[in-house]
C-alpha cells in the first residue's frame, strides 16, 4: 500500500504535471516533473515487490508483560519488541493487537524505527483489566514494513500468542466458592428420591392407600394438613427408562496430584456410579473424549455390559495429548434420550472443552439432565505446590466456563478422599 | 544540497540581477525571506514586514503614489523562488523536498520570464504579472537558455540522490536496487519523450498520457490488488 506521504506525493506530482502542461507550458519544467513522476511510480512498484519478499518468519516478536495493581484496578504493562533475523535494515512500525475485554490506558502509539541486524523497536503501553476478567489472551501483532523512502509499506500480521491469568479479588473468589459449592436441590415438596431403580417423575399428591409404599408417604404435606387426617402419598408419572451416560474428558488436565491421584479418583467415581446404577437395572453408557482412541473405543454403548468391559473402559481413562476430533459428540447427541442422566467429568481448561460443551448442550435438546463433576484443585495439590493465585485463576476459569454452558443442571466438586461422597451425591440427585 | 537547489537558485538569481534595484524592491525581497531567520530575530522581522507594507499603502492612499506598493509587490514576487528553496533545504522527507523543489523551479522560471518581459517592455515586474493574469500574456519574451535545462537535469538527479541518502542510512544494498531501477526507467522514459518531441509536436500530450497511465497502474497495483487479493 501507499503511505499517506506517498499518496500525497503522487497526487502532488500529478497535479504539477497537469498545471505545467496546461497553464505554464515550459518544456524543461515539464520534463523535470515527468522524470520525477516516472521515477516515483517505478520506485514504488519495485520497492513493494521487494517488500513482498520479507517473510513473517524473518521477524521476531517478544512480549513482556508486567502486572501492576493500582487504585483497586489491575493494569498490565506490556512491552512488544520487534527484531529481524535478516541483516537487511528496514523501517518498521509495530503495533500490538489489543486483546478483547481490556481497555488501553492513554493513546496507543505504535513503535517506529529501524529493524534488522542489531536494531529493534519496542512498543510500550498499559492496559486496564476489568475486575472479572480471568484471562487476557494476546493473539497477534501487526508490523508495517516500509521502503527506505517510506512511500510504500506492507502489513504483516504475526502470531504472538500469550495468555495472562488475572488473579481475582477476595470478593470474587468468595462468590465463586459459593456458586461452586451450591447445588441445585429439588423444590420443597418433591422430596429427594433415589434415581436408582426408579424411572418415574413426581406428578403431585394423592390419598395414601395400602398399595403404596411407605416411603412414598409425603410426610411434610401430611403434617401440614389440619382438617383431614388421612396420610398423603406422592404420585408419580411413568417417564420411561432412565439411562445413565458417563462422559470423561481425558485431556492432560486430569493428570493432577501425586501418583495421578485425580485419575485414580475419577476411575473410582466411574466404577462406583456404574456398579450402583447397573445393580438397579439402569443401563449405563460410557463415553471417553480421548483423541488417541478410535470411536468404537471411546463409546461403550450397550444395553448390558459386563464388569470386564467396564474395567477395560476405565483403564482407558488416561491423560491423552492432542485435541479430540469431536465425532464422539455427534454420536453421543444421537444416543442420549429423554429422561437420561448424563454425568460429565472434566477439569477445565482442556483442549477438548469444545467437544465436552457440545455433549453438554446436547442434553437439554434431548430432554436429559446433566451433572458436571469438576475436581477441586486445592485438594489435589500438596502444600508445597499450593499457590493461592493459581487456585484463584483455576476457579475463575471454571466459573467463566460454567457461565458459558448454561445447560448444566448440577455441578459437583470432586475432592481428594471424598470420591464415595461424590458418587453418592451423583446417584441421589437428578 | 547545493547542486540540488542549483537550478531554481540560478534562475532566481539571474532574474534578481536583471532587475533595477530599488529600496522597496529590496525591502519586499528581504522581508519575506527573513521569515526563515531564527526565532530570536523575530523582533526585527515583524517590523521589517509591516513597516514597508503600511508605508507603501499610506503613500498610495494619502499621496496617490502607487510606485512604492508596486515595487514592494515586485520584491515579494522575487522572493518566492528563494522561499521555496529555503523550505526545501530545511526538509528531509520526500514529499516536502520534491514538492518544494518543483515549486521553486516553477516559480524561478516564471520569475525569469516575467523579469525579461518587464525589461523588454520597460514596465514594473508586478504589472507584467497583472497583465499576464488578465490575459494579455507574456508573448514576445525570450526563451530560457538551454543551459538551464542541463542544470535542471543535474539538480533533479542530485535531489533524488540526496533524498535517498537522507532516508536510507544503514539500509542494505538490496533496497538500493529499486532506487537504481527507478532512476534508469525515469531517465529512459524522459529520453524517449525528448526524442519523440524532435519529430512530433504533441509531446506534452504523450507525457500526460504516460503519467496518467503510471498513476492508474500504481493505484491498481498497490490499492486494488492489496485489498482484493489479500
XYZ file of C-alpha atoms in Angstrom:
660
model
C 0.000 0.000 0.000
C 0.979 3.614 -0.458
C 1.720 5.520 2.712
C -0.055 8.811 3.297
C 3.125 10.635 2.276
C 3.436 8.509 -0.839
C -0.169 9.103 -1.869
C 0.146 12.852 -1.313
C 3.361 12.906 -3.316
C 1.737 11.081 -6.250
C -1.221 13.493 -6.163
C 1.091 16.483 -5.903
C 3.302 15.450 -8.821
C 0.299 14.574 -10.989
C -1.225 17.980 -10.232
C 2.027 19.728 -11.138
C 2.107 17.786 -14.364
C -1.383 18.999 -15.292
C -0.660 22.551 -14.206
C 2.557 22.820 -16.190
C 1.197 21.234 -19.339
C -1.961 23.377 -19.364
C -1.085 26.736 -17.807
C 2.656 27.340 -17.784
C 3.958 25.168 -20.524
C 7.737 25.172 -20.357
C 9.470 22.151 -21.904
C 12.245 21.582 -19.399
C 9.935 22.103 -16.426
C 7.544 19.577 -17.936
C 10.412 17.134 -18.484
C 11.597 17.568 -14.892
C 8.178 16.790 -13.454
C 7.715 13.924 -15.921
C 11.068 12.493 -14.810
C 10.075 12.741 -11.159
C 6.697 11.147 -11.814
C 8.149 8.171 -13.697
C 10.805 7.737 -11.022
C 8.183 7.766 -8.295
C 5.924 5.227 -9.998
C 8.714 2.765 -10.774
C 10.335 3.179 -7.380
C 7.104 2.445 -5.510
C 6.321 -0.657 -7.598
C 9.868 -2.055 -7.364
C 10.089 -1.378 -3.618
C 6.763 -3.010 -2.990
C 7.887 -6.117 -4.838
C 10.982 -6.241 -2.665
C 8.937 -5.820 0.498
C 6.863 -8.827 -0.530
C 9.978 -10.971 -0.220
C 10.163 -10.341 3.503
C 8.640 -13.379 5.161
C 6.833 -13.347 8.503
C 9.428 -15.818 9.781
C 12.104 -13.169 9.325
C 10.564 -11.092 12.091
C 10.932 -11.942 15.745
C 8.384 -10.735 18.275
C 8.838 -10.765 22.026
C 6.269 -9.590 24.500
C 6.922 -8.831 28.140
C 4.006 -8.292 30.494
C 4.086 -6.926 33.994
C 1.027 -6.940 36.201
C 0.519 -3.910 38.414
C -2.226 -3.127 40.934
C -3.202 0.462 41.428
C -6.293 2.180 42.793
C -8.193 -1.082 43.056
C -7.617 -1.894 39.405
C -5.289 -4.292 37.682
C -3.048 -2.949 34.942
C -0.854 -4.800 32.511
C 2.303 -3.063 31.354
C 3.063 -4.590 28.007
C 6.271 -4.259 26.026
C 6.375 -5.577 22.462
C 9.818 -5.878 20.906
C 10.237 -6.455 17.186
C 13.514 -7.526 15.620
C 14.514 -9.067 12.319
C 16.727 -12.069 11.782
C 17.997 -10.791 8.429
C 20.836 -8.331 8.138
C 18.681 -6.081 5.937
C 17.589 -2.966 7.766
C 14.007 -1.833 7.307
C 11.929 0.972 8.687
C 9.028 -0.562 10.579
C 6.025 0.331 12.689
C 4.848 -2.234 15.202
C 1.512 -2.257 16.932
C 0.195 -4.912 19.258
C -3.361 -6.135 18.663
C -5.221 -5.407 21.869
C -6.947 -8.443 23.402
C -10.684 -8.377 23.849
C -12.128 -7.157 27.082
C -9.283 -4.878 28.144
C -9.005 -1.125 27.767
C -5.816 0.666 26.698
C -4.633 3.382 29.047
C -3.993 6.571 27.108
C -3.287 6.814 23.439
C -1.834 3.753 21.787
C 1.165 4.822 19.748
C 2.902 2.274 17.516
C 6.641 1.768 17.856
C 8.575 3.239 14.938
C 12.166 2.792 13.863
C 14.663 0.622 12.086
C 14.797 -3.128 12.499
C 17.347 -5.631 11.232
C 20.845 -6.502 12.361
C 21.053 -5.365 15.984
C 18.359 -2.765 15.608
C 14.968 -3.383 17.170
C 11.918 -1.381 18.117
C 9.768 -1.604 21.206
C 6.184 -0.586 21.841
C 5.201 0.010 25.442
C 1.672 0.536 26.652
C -0.652 -0.144 29.561
C -3.934 -1.991 29.656
C -6.636 -1.757 32.276
C -8.082 -5.154 33.084
C -11.725 -5.434 34.244
C -12.214 -6.953 37.684
C -13.880 -10.106 36.419
C -11.524 -10.951 33.574
C -9.887 -14.207 34.472
C -7.696 -14.402 31.418
C -6.250 -11.897 28.981
C -5.397 -13.552 25.703
C -2.962 -11.899 23.288
C -3.116 -13.302 19.776
C -1.355 -11.261 17.101
C 0.677 -8.145 16.450
C 0.819 -6.028 13.307
C 4.108 -4.915 11.804
C 4.255 -2.419 8.925
C 7.479 -2.596 6.979
C 8.435 0.340 4.774
C 10.778 1.034 1.902
C 13.670 3.393 2.721
C 11.827 6.461 1.381
C 8.686 5.377 3.279
C 6.428 5.787 0.286
C 5.028 2.270 0.384
C 4.508 -0.363 3.041
C 3.359 -3.871 3.677
C 1.460 -5.080 6.725
C 2.458 -8.360 8.314
C 0.122 -9.765 10.922
C 2.247 -12.028 13.041
C 1.122 -14.593 15.588
C 2.252 -13.619 19.056
C 0.072 -15.683 21.325
C 0.265 -15.305 25.051
C -2.145 -15.737 27.931
C -2.091 -13.804 31.145
C -4.038 -15.219 34.044
C -5.521 -12.477 36.191
C -5.800 -13.165 39.930
C -9.211 -12.475 41.375
C -10.089 -10.195 44.235
C -11.248 -11.671 47.576
C -14.929 -10.932 46.937
C -14.948 -12.643 43.581
C -13.217 -15.711 44.985
C -15.740 -15.896 47.814
C -18.697 -15.667 45.463
C -17.135 -18.254 43.220
C -16.748 -20.710 46.081
C -20.371 -20.153 46.982
C -21.510 -20.796 43.452
C -19.457 -23.941 43.043
C -20.442 -25.405 46.373
C -24.176 -24.786 45.957
C -26.010 -27.451 44.048
C -29.496 -27.479 42.635
C -31.886 -29.076 45.055
C -35.412 -30.162 44.279
C -38.121 -27.766 45.449
C -39.797 -28.375 48.769
C -42.496 -30.994 48.487
C -40.883 -33.039 45.780
C -38.551 -34.802 48.151
C -35.167 -36.244 47.476
C -35.578 -39.554 45.877
C -33.013 -42.029 44.700
C -32.790 -42.290 40.997
C -31.661 -45.863 41.048
C -34.405 -48.271 40.150
C -36.968 -45.547 39.502
C -37.900 -44.108 36.219
C -40.876 -42.063 37.348
C -41.479 -38.347 37.648
C -43.207 -36.610 40.568
C -46.676 -35.547 39.470
C -48.460 -34.479 42.663
C -50.059 -35.991 45.778
C -52.964 -38.321 46.452
C -54.575 -40.048 49.367
C -52.469 -42.890 50.666
C -53.762 -46.420 50.170
C -52.390 -49.792 51.061
C -50.866 -50.413 47.665
C -48.471 -47.508 48.102
C -45.036 -47.912 49.604
C -44.380 -46.480 52.989
C -41.564 -44.349 51.655
C -43.940 -42.695 49.206
C -45.856 -41.023 52.014
C -45.488 -37.261 51.794
C -44.793 -36.600 55.447
C -44.448 -32.868 55.150
C -47.779 -32.402 53.412
C -49.364 -34.806 55.854
C -48.065 -32.760 58.775
C -49.374 -29.566 57.202
C -52.931 -30.909 56.984
C -55.318 -29.554 59.564
C -58.750 -30.974 58.830
C -58.123 -34.262 57.015
C -56.288 -36.932 58.948
C -55.506 -39.426 56.212
C -51.924 -39.778 55.055
C -50.884 -38.271 51.735
C -48.735 -40.141 49.235
C -46.668 -38.888 46.342
C -47.971 -39.592 42.891
C -45.569 -40.470 40.109
C -45.819 -40.459 36.387
C -44.049 -43.002 34.212
C -41.167 -41.397 32.347
C -39.646 -44.306 30.590
C -36.294 -45.968 31.042
C -33.610 -43.934 32.732
C -30.231 -44.320 31.054
C -27.051 -43.234 32.684
C -24.297 -41.743 30.500
C -20.839 -41.196 31.946
C -18.577 -38.889 29.945
C -14.925 -38.462 30.908
C -12.652 -35.892 29.310
C -9.209 -37.487 29.091
C -7.252 -34.291 28.488
C -3.856 -33.763 30.157
C -5.544 -31.548 32.740
C -6.770 -34.633 34.617
C -3.154 -35.569 35.281
C -3.236 -33.949 38.682
C -1.852 -34.762 42.091
C 0.806 -37.136 43.270
C 0.803 -40.527 41.551
C -2.034 -39.437 39.287
C -4.386 -39.232 42.196
C -7.116 -37.462 40.288
C -7.142 -40.125 37.550
C -7.497 -42.759 40.250
C -10.358 -40.856 41.839
C -12.152 -40.431 38.525
C -11.790 -44.155 37.868
C -13.210 -44.903 41.317
C -16.101 -42.498 40.784
C -16.956 -44.020 37.410
C -16.737 -47.526 38.819
C -18.926 -46.670 41.799
C -21.605 -44.953 39.752
C -21.539 -47.670 37.112
C -21.894 -50.524 39.590
C -24.662 -48.831 41.569
C -26.675 -47.940 38.503
C -26.127 -51.325 36.898
C -27.152 -53.105 40.060
C -30.508 -51.320 39.968
C -31.048 -52.344 36.350
C -30.393 -48.984 34.725
C -28.413 -49.161 31.516
C -25.081 -47.320 31.743
C -23.265 -45.942 28.722
C -19.672 -44.867 28.935
C -18.065 -42.180 26.765
C -14.470 -41.090 26.591
C -13.194 -37.887 24.996
C -9.752 -39.179 24.167
C -8.059 -38.281 20.852
C -5.831 -41.379 20.985
C -8.750 -43.808 20.798
C -10.962 -44.918 17.946
C -14.642 -44.065 18.020
C -15.507 -47.660 18.973
C -13.120 -47.481 21.905
C -14.430 -44.111 23.019
C -18.090 -45.076 23.097
C -19.229 -48.037 25.151
C -22.846 -48.123 24.147
C -24.571 -51.336 25.041
C -27.747 -52.227 26.869
C -25.841 -54.531 29.123
C -22.132 -54.534 29.739
C -20.033 -56.854 31.791
C -17.748 -55.668 34.529
C -14.787 -56.765 32.469
C -15.855 -54.380 29.740
C -16.334 -51.650 32.308
C -12.836 -52.193 33.704
C -11.419 -52.073 30.188
C -13.196 -48.768 29.689
C -11.863 -47.425 32.978
C -8.340 -48.483 32.059
C -8.578 -46.113 29.069
C -9.095 -43.116 31.317
C -5.581 -41.767 30.922
C -4.393 -38.217 30.149
C -4.028 -38.001 26.366
C -2.324 -35.185 24.465
C -3.972 -33.525 21.476
C -7.439 -32.392 20.567
C -10.335 -34.756 20.000
C -11.966 -34.649 16.556
C -15.458 -34.357 18.075
C -17.094 -37.282 16.313
C -17.854 -38.824 19.683
C -20.013 -35.763 20.468
C -22.104 -36.325 17.329
C -22.548 -39.977 18.228
C -23.444 -39.021 21.784
C -26.059 -36.482 20.636
C -27.817 -39.217 18.664
C -27.800 -41.665 21.561
C -28.771 -39.596 24.563
C -32.511 -39.755 25.142
C -35.300 -38.175 27.136
C -35.029 -38.715 30.877
C -31.408 -39.777 30.705
C -28.896 -38.607 33.238
C -25.511 -37.531 31.927
C -22.518 -37.347 34.211
C -19.628 -35.332 32.753
C -16.218 -35.468 34.412
C -13.992 -32.677 33.181
C -11.231 -30.444 34.500
C -11.159 -27.147 32.575
C -9.067 -25.764 30.951
C -8.813 -28.578 28.462
C -8.156 -28.930 24.769
C -11.336 -30.948 24.434
C -13.634 -28.396 26.050
C -15.442 -27.705 22.802
C -16.298 -31.379 22.397
C -17.428 -31.594 26.017
C -19.534 -28.447 25.581
C -21.250 -29.962 22.556
C -22.068 -33.061 24.583
C -23.446 -30.963 27.437
C -25.535 -28.846 25.087
C -26.988 -31.985 23.528
C -28.577 -32.870 26.886
C -31.364 -30.263 27.122
C -32.116 -30.775 23.432
C -32.714 -34.459 24.130
C -34.546 -33.856 27.414
C -31.732 -35.269 29.540
C -30.343 -33.788 32.712
C -26.658 -33.093 33.060
C -24.374 -33.266 36.077
C -20.864 -31.871 35.778
C -18.147 -33.067 38.106
C -15.002 -30.963 38.346
C -12.055 -31.555 40.645
C -11.248 -29.136 43.433
C -7.672 -28.266 42.547
C -6.716 -27.319 46.083
C -7.374 -30.781 47.451
C -5.113 -32.446 44.883
C -2.081 -30.218 45.302
C 0.274 -30.736 48.199
C 1.151 -27.823 50.485
C 4.364 -27.072 48.620
C 2.532 -26.717 45.353
C -0.331 -24.673 46.742
C -0.451 -21.270 45.268
C -3.440 -19.124 46.106
C -3.111 -17.219 42.865
C -3.107 -20.383 40.836
C -6.155 -21.669 42.663
C -7.968 -18.403 42.143
C -7.166 -18.473 38.444
C -8.355 -22.046 38.161
C -11.613 -21.204 39.872
C -12.094 -18.109 37.760
C -11.624 -20.091 34.597
C -14.022 -22.795 35.730
C -16.566 -20.161 36.694
C -16.379 -18.427 33.341
C -16.620 -21.749 31.535
C -19.682 -22.751 33.551
C -21.313 -19.440 32.674
C -20.813 -20.289 29.032
C -22.506 -23.680 29.273
C -25.865 -22.831 30.777
C -27.411 -26.249 30.202
C -25.833 -27.842 33.271
C -28.338 -28.949 35.901
C -25.892 -29.624 38.694
C -22.243 -29.017 39.447
C -20.269 -31.120 41.865
C -16.740 -30.736 43.124
C -14.592 -33.805 43.416
C -12.232 -33.633 46.389
C -9.456 -35.968 47.325
C -10.684 -38.659 49.713
C -14.348 -37.819 49.048
C -14.974 -39.893 45.942
C -17.687 -42.014 47.530
C -19.448 -38.922 48.832
C -19.407 -37.500 45.322
C -20.678 -40.777 43.850
C -23.488 -40.875 46.395
C -24.471 -37.281 45.574
C -24.462 -38.074 41.879
C -26.688 -41.086 42.411
C -29.155 -39.404 44.728
C -29.707 -36.218 42.777
C -31.277 -35.652 39.456
C 22.377 20.043 -1.353
C 23.861 22.938 -3.284
C 23.655 21.025 -6.565
C 20.058 20.064 -5.819
C 18.990 23.700 -5.447
C 21.267 24.979 -8.216
C 18.637 25.211 -10.973
C 15.981 27.291 -9.113
C 18.709 29.311 -7.409
C 20.483 30.136 -10.684
C 17.242 31.137 -12.419
C 16.111 33.199 -9.441
C 19.457 34.966 -9.047
C 19.648 35.784 -12.738
C 16.142 37.256 -12.560
C 17.120 39.218 -9.458
C 20.259 40.682 -11.029
C 18.316 41.602 -14.153
C 16.113 43.926 -12.096
C 16.895 47.562 -11.466
C 17.323 47.657 -7.697
C 15.231 49.996 -5.598
C 14.604 50.356 -1.861
C 11.099 48.891 -1.779
C 12.042 46.065 -4.143
C 14.851 45.017 -1.820
C 12.672 45.505 1.258
C 9.985 43.262 -0.271
C 12.551 40.591 -1.086
C 14.336 40.681 2.266
C 11.232 40.950 4.441
C 9.667 37.699 3.200
C 12.921 35.740 3.128
C 13.657 36.894 6.691
C 10.742 34.743 7.902
C 13.234 31.874 7.913
C 15.561 33.679 10.336
C 15.913 32.118 13.802
C 13.221 32.857 16.372
C 15.322 35.334 18.327
C 15.393 37.604 15.251
C 11.612 37.799 15.019
C 11.595 41.153 16.827
C 13.207 42.571 13.700
C 11.259 40.532 11.168
C 7.793 41.778 12.161
C 8.569 45.495 11.687
C 10.556 44.610 8.567
C 7.402 43.131 7.034
C 4.784 45.530 8.336
C 6.522 48.921 8.166
C 7.215 48.925 4.375
C 3.762 47.445 3.694
C 1.951 50.082 5.775
C 4.144 52.910 4.450
C 3.590 51.945 0.806
C -0.154 51.703 1.472
C -0.064 55.151 3.088
C 1.770 56.514 0.036
C -0.894 55.073 -2.259
C -3.866 56.384 -0.276
C -2.562 59.696 1.048
C -0.020 60.773 -1.549
C -1.525 58.922 -4.529
C 1.851 57.371 -5.357
C 1.472 53.678 -6.345
C 5.222 53.277 -7.033
C 6.341 52.000 -3.581
C 3.484 49.480 -3.390
C 4.228 48.123 -6.884
C 7.943 47.855 -6.108
C 7.208 46.125 -2.808
C 4.931 43.644 -4.578
C 7.664 43.022 -7.145
C 10.055 42.329 -4.263
C 7.587 39.834 -2.828
C 7.378 38.131 -6.236
C 11.163 37.944 -6.436
C 11.340 36.249 -3.029
C 9.053 33.320 -3.947
C 11.692 31.003 -5.514
C 14.110 31.716 -2.659
C 11.421 30.919 -0.105
C 10.735 27.612 -1.834
C 14.461 26.833 -1.955
C 14.808 27.566 1.757
C 11.796 25.378 2.556
C 13.316 22.576 0.507
C 16.700 22.905 2.217
C 15.078 22.643 5.630
C 13.156 19.439 4.876
C 14.381 15.857 4.704
C 11.171 13.937 3.933
C 10.425 13.034 0.285
C 7.148 14.911 -0.135
C 8.194 18.362 1.094
C 11.549 18.084 -0.655
C 10.153 17.145 -4.050
C 7.142 19.482 -3.986
C 9.267 22.391 -2.773
C 11.810 21.657 -5.474
C 9.171 21.697 -8.210
C 7.608 24.831 -6.718
C 10.987 26.575 -6.575
C 11.803 25.596 -10.139
C 8.406 26.696 -11.481
C 8.472 29.964 -9.527
C 12.056 30.735 -10.642
C 11.180 30.022 -14.234
C 8.074 32.188 -14.137
C 10.042 34.942 -12.481
C 12.765 34.715 -15.080
C 10.180 35.061 -17.852
C 8.423 37.952 -16.089
C 11.667 39.798 -15.423
C 12.792 39.542 -19.023
C 9.361 40.617 -20.243
C 9.439 43.560 -17.825
C 12.892 44.532 -19.049
C 11.769 44.323 -22.680
C 8.576 46.334 -22.138
C 10.142 48.632 -19.548
C 7.295 48.084 -17.110
C 7.277 47.014 -13.480
C 7.528 43.300 -12.735
C 4.266 43.335 -10.810
C 2.417 44.993 -13.693
C 3.681 42.353 -16.110
C 2.253 39.709 -13.825
C -1.090 41.518 -13.698
C -1.088 41.755 -17.485
C -0.400 38.035 -17.720
C -3.189 37.199 -15.281
C -5.795 39.329 -17.052
C -4.938 37.568 -20.302
C -2.565 39.780 -22.153
C 0.119 37.042 -22.000
C 3.882 37.255 -21.885
C 4.242 36.945 -25.636
C 7.374 38.204 -27.277
C 9.602 37.258 -24.355
C 12.940 35.469 -24.501
C 13.343 31.710 -24.366
C 15.058 30.209 -21.324
C 18.657 29.344 -22.264
C 19.280 25.634 -22.906
C 21.980 25.614 -20.240
C 19.288 25.814 -17.587
C 17.755 22.580 -18.882
C 21.072 20.819 -18.242
C 21.356 22.399 -14.794
C 17.785 21.356 -14.003
C 18.536 17.749 -15.021
C 21.620 17.676 -12.789
C 19.705 19.299 -9.929
C 16.872 16.779 -10.204
C 19.297 13.850 -10.074
C 21.099 15.436 -7.133
C 17.779 15.932 -5.363
C 16.864 12.248 -5.651
C 20.307 11.102 -4.553
C 20.173 13.474 -1.604
C 16.749 12.213 -0.673
C 17.920 8.605 -0.743
C 20.966 9.481 1.334
C 18.808 11.183 3.969
C 16.312 8.362 4.239
C 18.284 5.186 3.742
C 21.071 5.463 6.241
C 22.223 1.931 7.054
C 19.873 0.258 4.594
C 21.421 -2.681 2.783
C 22.245 -2.662 -0.919
C 19.208 -4.828 -1.533
C 16.966 -1.791 -1.189
C 19.202 0.390 -3.362
C 18.124 -1.693 -6.351
C 14.569 -0.270 -6.667
C 16.081 3.189 -6.497
C 18.526 2.477 -9.310
C 15.872 0.715 -11.400
C 13.513 3.678 -10.996
C 16.233 6.185 -11.891
C 17.088 4.195 -15.004
C 13.429 3.875 -16.023
C 12.796 7.590 -15.487
C 15.898 8.543 -17.485
C 14.909 6.205 -20.312
C 11.321 7.491 -20.398
C 12.468 11.120 -20.386
C 14.998 10.398 -23.139
C 12.307 8.751 -25.255
C 9.987 11.694 -24.696
C 12.689 14.146 -25.774
C 13.364 12.042 -28.880
C 9.639 11.944 -29.620
C 9.441 15.738 -29.282
C 12.073 16.099 -32.010
C 9.691 14.555 -34.543
C 6.211 15.340 -33.223
C 4.663 18.432 -31.687
C 2.343 16.689 -29.210
C 4.972 15.516 -26.750
C 3.208 17.141 -23.784
C 0.058 15.132 -24.535
C 2.146 11.966 -24.634
C 3.775 12.921 -21.323
C 0.340 13.427 -19.805
C -0.874 10.064 -21.125
C 2.165 8.245 -19.748
C 1.789 9.989 -16.400
C -1.891 9.126 -16.196
C -1.166 5.507 -17.082
C 1.532 5.300 -14.395
C -0.707 6.836 -11.745
C -3.540 4.438 -12.531
C -1.114 1.488 -12.592
C 0.194 2.495 -9.204
C -3.262 2.753 -7.700
C -4.378 -0.544 -9.199
C -1.212 -2.425 -8.267
C -0.984 -1.205 -4.712
C -4.547 -0.409 -3.816
C -6.860 -2.806 -5.518
C -4.532 -5.804 -5.619
C -3.716 -5.500 -1.922
C -7.286 -5.080 -0.817
C -8.990 -7.581 -3.091
C -6.428 -10.312 -3.329
C -5.307 -10.076 0.260
